[in-house]
Amino acid sequence: MMAPSWPYPFWVAHRGAGKMAPENTLAAFRLGAAHGYRMFECDAKLSADGSVFLLHDATLERTTSGQGLAGQLSWAELSQLDAGSWHSRQYAGEPPCSLAALARFCLASGYALNIEIKPSPGSERQTGQTVAAQAERMWAQAHTPPLLSSFQPESLAGALHSAPSLPRALLLDTWWDGWLQTATALQCCAIVANHRLLDADTMSAVRRAGLRCLSYTVNELEQASALQALGIDGIITDRIDLFSPAAPLALANGAP
Ligand code: G3P
Ligand code: MG
């Protein structure tokens, strides 16, 4: 049996705008929206004082002007960092983005959001609990709730505990033993699988379990075509310049 209602668009812009803008910043979500995207993926973790903000890595060096473990700084400290210069001069001074700011951006225009819970090591359950509780408050009046996903079952358990009504998805980079029992126990409505994991047999197994299926990070036309033939429910892509969300597999700007 398939999960009954699925309110999300097919195309999801990874980290806002893929690689075209500094990932997980408001500038990126604005660029993704300008390319026609109506749903975004972001990576959320906790500051030392319990604010939810967006960053992929556990450490600050790759995508900000800061150093060390991101989870050891307060939001007041994190918000002073430059999260744009690493990408290009055009984005110099772009600040890190809080979940609250991204919620305001999405809610103002009716954009959907996939919040990947990306805990700093050791804070898996706490991050899931806090992200879900804050998201539930921020989206309280919204028609479409954010989809919470994580590679970490403990984070999804925290989310289930603090905001059971928010939809959850288990992220899978491999088919590890017990993934299906885990997704079922965590009352997930979907999995989000690495595209390399999906074929007719594995998709059948996902469908038999009554789960929706999304795939990441799909950047090639051939991959997207194959996934669409399998009946995938959504694609997370960096290539906002290649794929147009207007219709599945329509190419942007007549790209070859
Ligand atoms: O949520 C899909 C995808 O973002 C998971 O991998 O490492 O890009 O966060 P990663
Ligand atoms: Mg992610």
mmCIF file of C-alpha atoms and ligand atoms in Angstrom:
data_model
loop_
_atom_site.group_PDB
_atom_site.id
_atom_site.type_symbol
_atom_site.label_atom_id
_atom_site.label_comp_id
_atom_site.label_asym_id
_atom_site.label_seq_id
_atom_site.Cartn_x
_atom_site.Cartn_y
_atom_site.Cartn_z
ATOM 1 C CA MET A 1 0.000 0.000 0.000
ATOM 2 C CA MET A 2 1.319 3.430 -0.947
ATOM 3 C CA ALA A 3 1.411 6.276 1.560
ATOM 4 C CA PRO A 4 -1.882 8.043 0.775
ATOM 5 C CA SER A 5 -1.040 11.698 0.307
ATOM 6 C CA TRP A 6 2.174 13.133 -0.982
ATOM 7 C CA PRO A 7 2.133 16.928 -1.079
ATOM 8 C CA TYR A 8 5.657 17.527 -2.336
ATOM 9 C CA PRO A 9 6.908 18.675 -5.734
ATOM 10 C CA PHE A 10 8.922 16.196 -7.806
ATOM 11 C CA TRP A 11 12.054 18.344 -8.143
ATOM 12 C CA VAL A 12 14.077 19.360 -5.096
ATOM 13 C CA ALA A 13 17.021 21.766 -5.233
ATOM 14 C CA HIS A 14 19.888 20.315 -3.181
ATOM 15 C CA ARG A 15 21.223 22.707 -0.521
ATOM 16 C CA GLY A 16 19.249 25.508 -2.177
ATOM 17 C CA ALA A 17 20.882 25.811 -5.574
ATOM 18 C CA GLY A 18 23.286 22.885 -5.852
ATOM 19 C CA LYS A 19 26.730 24.266 -6.605
ATOM 20 C CA MET A 20 25.588 27.503 -8.230
ATOM 21 C CA ALA A 21 25.503 29.496 -4.972
ATOM 22 C CA PRO A 22 26.956 28.946 -1.503
ATOM 23 C CA GLU A 23 25.132 25.899 -0.150
ATOM 24 C CA ASN A 24 22.580 26.288 2.642
ATOM 25 C CA THR A 25 22.504 30.106 2.472
ATOM 26 C CA LEU A 26 19.465 32.246 1.734
ATOM 27 C CA ALA A 27 21.201 33.388 -1.444
ATOM 28 C CA ALA A 28 21.143 29.778 -2.611
ATOM 29 C CA PHE A 29 17.456 29.263 -1.869
ATOM 30 C CA ARG A 30 16.661 32.506 -3.673
ATOM 31 C CA LEU A 31 18.616 31.331 -6.709
ATOM 32 C CA GLY A 32 16.917 27.940 -6.661
ATOM 33 C CA ALA A 33 13.541 29.673 -6.555
ATOM 34 C CA ALA A 34 14.570 31.938 -9.425
ATOM 35 C CA HIS A 35 15.219 28.784 -11.463
ATOM 36 C CA GLY A 36 11.659 27.682 -10.818
ATOM 37 C CA TYR A 37 12.253 25.280 -7.930
ATOM 38 C CA ARG A 38 9.429 25.007 -5.409
ATOM 39 C CA MET A 39 11.094 22.618 -2.970
ATOM 40 C CA PHE A 40 14.522 22.702 -1.368
ATOM 41 C CA GLU A 41 16.743 20.402 0.641
ATOM 42 C CA CYS A 42 18.857 21.819 3.469
ATOM 43 C CA ASP A 43 21.172 20.433 6.170
ATOM 44 C CA ALA A 44 20.259 21.410 9.737
ATOM 45 C CA LYS A 45 22.254 21.161 12.957
ATOM 46 C CA LEU A 46 22.430 22.749 16.414
ATOM 47 C CA SER A 47 24.528 25.620 17.659
ATOM 48 C CA ALA A 48 26.008 25.339 21.142
ATOM 49 C CA ASP A 49 23.039 27.280 22.520
ATOM 50 C CA GLY A 50 20.388 25.186 20.814
ATOM 51 C CA SER A 51 19.556 27.241 17.720
ATOM 52 C CA VAL A 52 18.904 25.346 14.510
ATOM 53 C CA PHE A 53 21.036 26.576 11.619
ATOM 54 C CA LEU A 54 22.121 25.291 8.216
ATOM 55 C CA LEU A 55 25.495 23.680 7.578
ATOM 56 C CA HIS A 56 26.468 20.441 5.889
ATOM 57 C CA ASP A 57 29.779 19.658 7.565
ATOM 58 C CA ALA A 58 30.494 19.162 11.254
ATOM 59 C CA THR A 59 33.327 21.666 10.893
ATOM 60 C CA LEU A 60 33.316 25.242 9.658
ATOM 61 C CA GLU A 61 36.363 25.406 7.411
ATOM 62 C CA ARG A 62 35.004 24.290 4.030
ATOM 63 C CA THR A 63 32.020 26.618 3.747
ATOM 64 C CA THR A 64 32.586 29.470 6.202
ATOM 65 C CA SER A 65 35.255 31.827 7.468
ATOM 66 C CA GLY A 66 35.201 30.019 10.818
ATOM 67 C CA GLN A 67 37.288 27.203 12.239
ATOM 68 C CA GLY A 68 36.627 24.096 14.254
ATOM 69 C CA LEU A 69 33.443 22.338 15.248
ATOM 70 C CA ALA A 70 30.324 24.280 14.294
ATOM 71 C CA GLY A 71 28.322 22.836 17.176
ATOM 72 C CA GLN A 72 30.666 24.431 19.713
ATOM 73 C CA LEU A 73 29.763 28.005 18.717
ATOM 74 C CA SER A 74 26.683 29.951 19.757
ATOM 75 C CA TRP A 75 24.309 31.214 17.090
ATOM 76 C CA ALA A 76 25.459 34.769 17.887
ATOM 77 C CA GLU A 77 29.009 33.696 16.930
ATOM 78 C CA LEU A 78 27.983 31.600 13.926
ATOM 79 C CA SER A 79 25.810 34.356 12.481
ATOM 80 C CA GLN A 80 28.864 36.647 12.214
ATOM 81 C CA LEU A 81 30.705 34.263 9.872
ATOM 82 C CA ASP A 82 31.067 34.654 6.124
ATOM 83 C CA ALA A 83 29.427 31.657 4.441
ATOM 84 C CA GLY A 84 29.718 33.002 0.907
ATOM 85 C CA SER A 85 33.331 33.940 0.137
ATOM 86 C CA TRP A 86 34.463 30.316 -0.146
ATOM 87 C CA HIS A 87 32.140 29.960 -3.124
ATOM 88 C CA SER A 88 32.866 33.136 -5.084
ATOM 89 C CA ARG A 89 33.462 36.848 -4.648
ATOM 90 C CA GLN A 90 29.877 37.535 -5.722
ATOM 91 C CA TYR A 91 28.643 36.024 -2.473
ATOM 92 C CA ALA A 92 31.215 37.525 -0.095
ATOM 93 C CA GLY A 93 29.658 38.315 3.262
ATOM 94 C CA GLU A 94 26.663 36.049 2.839
ATOM 95 C CA PRO A 95 25.855 34.895 6.387
ATOM 96 C CA PRO A 96 24.966 31.404 7.571
ATOM 97 C CA CYS A 97 21.205 30.837 7.523
ATOM 98 C CA SER A 98 19.039 29.915 10.497
ATOM 99 C CA LEU A 99 16.147 27.498 10.104
ATOM 100 C CA ALA A 100 13.872 30.332 11.221
ATOM 101 C CA ALA A 101 15.010 32.537 8.335
ATOM 102 C CA LEU A 102 14.570 29.730 5.820
ATOM 103 C CA ALA A 103 11.120 28.979 7.231
ATOM 104 C CA ARG A 104 10.096 32.606 6.696
ATOM 105 C CA PHE A 105 11.415 32.478 3.132
ATOM 106 C CA CYS A 106 9.572 29.239 2.313
ATOM 107 C CA LEU A 107 6.327 30.129 4.045
ATOM 108 C CA ALA A 108 6.114 33.532 2.345
ATOM 109 C CA SER A 109 5.961 31.885 -1.087
ATOM 110 C CA GLY A 110 4.565 28.441 -0.328
ATOM 111 C CA TYR A 111 7.826 26.608 -1.048
ATOM 112 C CA ALA A 112 8.186 23.105 0.360
ATOM 113 C CA LEU A 113 11.231 22.055 2.360
ATOM 114 C CA ASN A 114 13.121 18.857 3.092
ATOM 115 C CA ILE A 115 15.077 19.411 6.305
ATOM 116 C CA GLU A 116 17.902 16.904 6.501
ATOM 117 C CA ILE A 117 18.783 16.520 10.177
ATOM 118 C CA LYS A 118 22.587 16.572 10.107
ATOM 119 C CA PRO A 119 23.668 16.235 13.735
ATOM 120 C CA SER A 120 27.108 17.103 15.023
ATOM 121 C CA PRO A 121 28.609 13.783 16.167
ATOM 122 C CA GLY A 122 27.278 12.863 19.600
ATOM 123 C CA SER A 123 24.137 14.991 19.401
ATOM 124 C CA GLU A 124 22.044 12.765 17.152
ATOM 125 C CA ARG A 125 18.917 12.430 19.279
ATOM 126 C CA GLN A 126 19.002 15.970 20.670
ATOM 127 C CA THR A 127 19.319 17.430 17.178
ATOM 128 C CA GLY A 128 16.381 15.402 15.912
ATOM 129 C CA GLN A 129 14.249 16.444 18.868
ATOM 130 C CA THR A 130 15.082 20.136 18.606
ATOM 131 C CA VAL A 131 14.839 20.407 14.810
ATOM 132 C CA ALA A 132 11.446 18.703 14.822
ATOM 133 C CA ALA A 133 10.079 20.729 17.735
ATOM 134 C CA GLN A 134 11.178 24.037 16.202
ATOM 135 C CA ALA A 135 9.984 23.058 12.729
ATOM 136 C CA GLU A 136 6.584 22.085 14.083
ATOM 137 C CA ARG A 137 6.209 25.539 15.634
ATOM 138 C CA MET A 138 7.483 27.387 12.565
ATOM 139 C CA TRP A 139 5.228 25.496 10.144
ATOM 140 C CA ALA A 140 2.202 25.368 12.473
ATOM 141 C CA GLN A 141 -0.022 27.294 10.054
ATOM 142 C CA ALA A 142 1.359 25.791 6.834
ATOM 143 C CA HIS A 143 -0.520 23.551 4.427
ATOM 144 C CA THR A 144 2.554 21.490 3.626
ATOM 145 C CA PRO A 145 4.759 20.389 6.521
ATOM 146 C CA PRO A 146 8.510 20.103 6.063
ATOM 147 C CA LEU A 147 9.763 16.597 5.343
ATOM 148 C CA LEU A 148 12.348 15.618 7.973
ATOM 149 C CA SER A 149 15.043 13.220 6.810
ATOM 150 C CA SER A 150 18.225 11.793 8.266
ATOM 151 C CA PHE A 151 20.861 9.126 7.788
ATOM 152 C CA GLN A 152 20.800 8.775 11.576
ATOM 153 C CA PRO A 153 17.972 6.640 12.997
ATOM 154 C CA GLU A 154 18.575 8.223 16.406
ATOM 155 C CA SER A 155 17.810 11.650 14.971
ATOM 156 C CA LEU A 156 14.581 10.399 13.436
ATOM 157 C CA ALA A 157 13.704 8.797 16.781
ATOM 158 C CA GLY A 158 14.184 12.198 18.426
ATOM 159 C CA ALA A 159 11.976 13.802 15.776
ATOM 160 C CA LEU A 160 9.294 11.145 16.249
ATOM 161 C CA HIS A 161 9.374 11.761 19.978
ATOM 162 C CA SER A 162 9.029 15.549 19.888
ATOM 163 C CA ALA A 163 6.867 16.134 16.788
ATOM 164 C CA PRO A 164 5.273 12.840 15.707
ATOM 165 C CA SER A 165 2.962 14.530 13.209
ATOM 166 C CA LEU A 166 5.810 15.799 11.005
ATOM 167 C CA PRO A 167 6.610 13.390 8.147
ATOM 168 C CA ARG A 168 9.915 11.526 8.340
ATOM 169 C CA ALA A 169 12.166 9.846 5.761
ATOM 170 C CA LEU A 170 15.161 7.565 6.270
ATOM 171 C CA LEU A 171 18.174 8.512 4.160
ATOM 172 C CA LEU A 172 20.083 5.541 2.775
ATOM 173 C CA ASP A 173 23.538 5.473 1.241
ATOM 174 C CA THR A 174 23.627 1.650 1.401
ATOM 175 C CA TRP A 175 21.011 -1.046 1.985
ATOM 176 C CA TRP A 176 22.195 -1.805 5.514
ATOM 177 C CA ASP A 177 20.675 -4.744 7.380
ATOM 178 C CA GLY A 178 17.476 -3.729 9.105
ATOM 179 C CA TRP A 179 16.817 -0.539 7.114
ATOM 180 C CA LEU A 180 13.210 -1.496 6.459
ATOM 181 C CA GLN A 181 12.471 -2.471 10.059
ATOM 182 C CA THR A 182 14.077 0.800 11.147
ATOM 183 C CA ALA A 183 12.035 2.898 8.718
ATOM 184 C CA THR A 184 8.886 1.106 9.858
ATOM 185 C CA ALA A 185 9.673 1.476 13.559
ATOM 186 C CA LEU A 186 10.346 5.189 13.068
ATOM 187 C CA GLN A 187 7.017 5.537 11.252
ATOM 188 C CA CYS A 188 8.697 6.928 8.155
ATOM 189 C CA CYS A 189 6.556 7.707 5.113
ATOM 190 C CA ALA A 190 9.503 7.599 2.713
ATOM 191 C CA ILE A 191 13.097 6.719 2.098
ATOM 192 C CA VAL A 192 15.569 9.000 0.351
ATOM 193 C CA ALA A 193 18.037 6.723 -1.391
ATOM 194 C CA ASN A 194 21.313 7.293 -3.163
ATOM 195 C CA HIS A 195 20.417 6.890 -6.830
ATOM 196 C CA ARG A 196 22.940 4.057 -7.193
ATOM 197 C CA LEU A 197 20.795 1.899 -4.884
ATOM 198 C CA LEU A 198 17.672 1.945 -6.988
ATOM 199 C CA ASP A 199 16.581 -0.564 -9.611
ATOM 200 C CA ALA A 200 13.332 -2.426 -10.351
ATOM 201 C CA ASP A 201 13.876 -4.951 -7.544
ATOM 202 C CA THR A 202 14.792 -2.477 -4.835
ATOM 203 C CA MET A 203 12.017 -0.114 -5.876
ATOM 204 C CA SER A 204 9.543 -3.002 -5.616
ATOM 205 C CA ALA A 205 10.749 -3.713 -2.089
ATOM 206 C CA VAL A 206 10.255 -0.058 -1.146
ATOM 207 C CA ARG A 207 6.756 -0.058 -2.641
ATOM 208 C CA ARG A 208 5.794 -3.314 -0.936
ATOM 209 C CA ALA A 209 6.706 -1.619 2.340
ATOM 210 C CA GLY A 210 4.252 1.192 1.539
ATOM 211 C CA LEU A 211 6.964 3.819 1.375
ATOM 212 C CA ARG A 212 7.452 6.744 -0.952
ATOM 213 C CA CYS A 213 10.884 6.959 -2.557
ATOM 214 C CA LEU A 214 13.073 9.967 -3.318
ATOM 215 C CA SER A 215 16.584 9.912 -4.675
ATOM 216 C CA TYR A 216 19.739 12.022 -4.248
ATOM 217 C CA THR A 217 21.909 13.557 -5.654
ATOM 218 C CA VAL A 218 20.834 13.120 -9.257
ATOM 219 C CA ASN A 219 22.821 15.291 -11.634
ATOM 220 C CA GLU A 220 22.740 13.371 -14.922
ATOM 221 C CA LEU A 221 19.904 13.188 -17.404
ATOM 222 C CA GLU A 222 20.309 9.408 -17.823
ATOM 223 C CA GLN A 223 20.034 8.871 -14.066
ATOM 224 C CA ALA A 224 16.914 10.998 -13.853
ATOM 225 C CA SER A 225 15.289 9.212 -16.813
ATOM 226 C CA ALA A 226 15.980 5.794 -15.297
ATOM 227 C CA LEU A 227 14.566 6.862 -11.939
ATOM 228 C CA GLN A 228 11.480 8.315 -13.533
ATOM 229 C CA ALA A 229 10.933 5.014 -15.392
ATOM 230 C CA LEU A 230 11.064 3.280 -12.001
ATOM 231 C CA GLY A 231 8.334 5.586 -10.713
ATOM 232 C CA ILE A 232 10.420 7.660 -8.322
ATOM 233 C CA ASP A 233 8.438 10.207 -6.263
ATOM 234 C CA GLY A 234 11.042 12.932 -6.220
ATOM 235 C CA ILE A 235 14.557 13.851 -7.288
ATOM 236 C CA ILE A 236 17.058 15.925 -5.338
ATOM 237 C CA THR A 237 19.498 17.604 -7.688
ATOM 238 C CA ASP A 238 22.393 20.035 -7.783
ATOM 239 C CA ARG A 239 21.692 20.751 -11.464
ATOM 240 C CA ILE A 240 19.137 23.501 -11.191
ATOM 241 C CA ASP A 241 20.628 24.798 -14.428
ATOM 242 C CA LEU A 242 19.928 21.507 -16.234
ATOM 243 C CA PHE A 243 16.582 20.259 -14.932
ATOM 244 C CA SER A 244 13.490 22.419 -15.095
ATOM 245 C CA PRO A 245 10.952 21.711 -12.372
ATOM 246 C CA ALA A 246 8.133 22.795 -14.684
ATOM 247 C CA ALA A 247 7.678 19.152 -15.732
ATOM 248 C CA PRO A 248 9.607 15.955 -14.968
ATOM 249 C CA LEU A 249 12.659 15.766 -17.177
ATOM 250 C CA ALA A 250 12.045 19.024 -18.981
ATOM 251 C CA LEU A 251 15.445 20.575 -19.474
ATOM 252 C CA ALA A 252 16.225 24.092 -18.405
ATOM 253 C CA ASN A 253 17.027 26.681 -21.066
ATOM 254 C CA GLY A 254 17.121 24.098 -23.831
ATOM 255 C CA ALA A 255 20.240 22.491 -22.373
ATOM 256 C CA PRO A 256 21.378 19.439 -24.372
HETATM 257 O O1 G3P B 1 19.376 14.827 1.676
HETATM 258 C C1 G3P B 1 19.991 14.337 0.527
HETATM 259 C C2 G3P B 1 21.467 14.582 0.540
HETATM 260 O O2 G3P B 1 21.704 15.915 0.880
HETATM 261 C C3 G3P B 1 22.192 13.682 1.494
HETATM 262 O O3 G3P B 1 23.579 13.786 1.419
HETATM 263 O O4 G3P B 1 25.764 14.608 2.187
HETATM 264 O O5 G3P B 1 24.518 15.852 0.431
HETATM 265 O O6 G3P B 1 23.745 15.893 2.788
HETATM 266 P P1 G3P B 1 24.428 15.102 1.719
HETATM 267 MG MG MG B 2 21.882 17.028 2.696
#
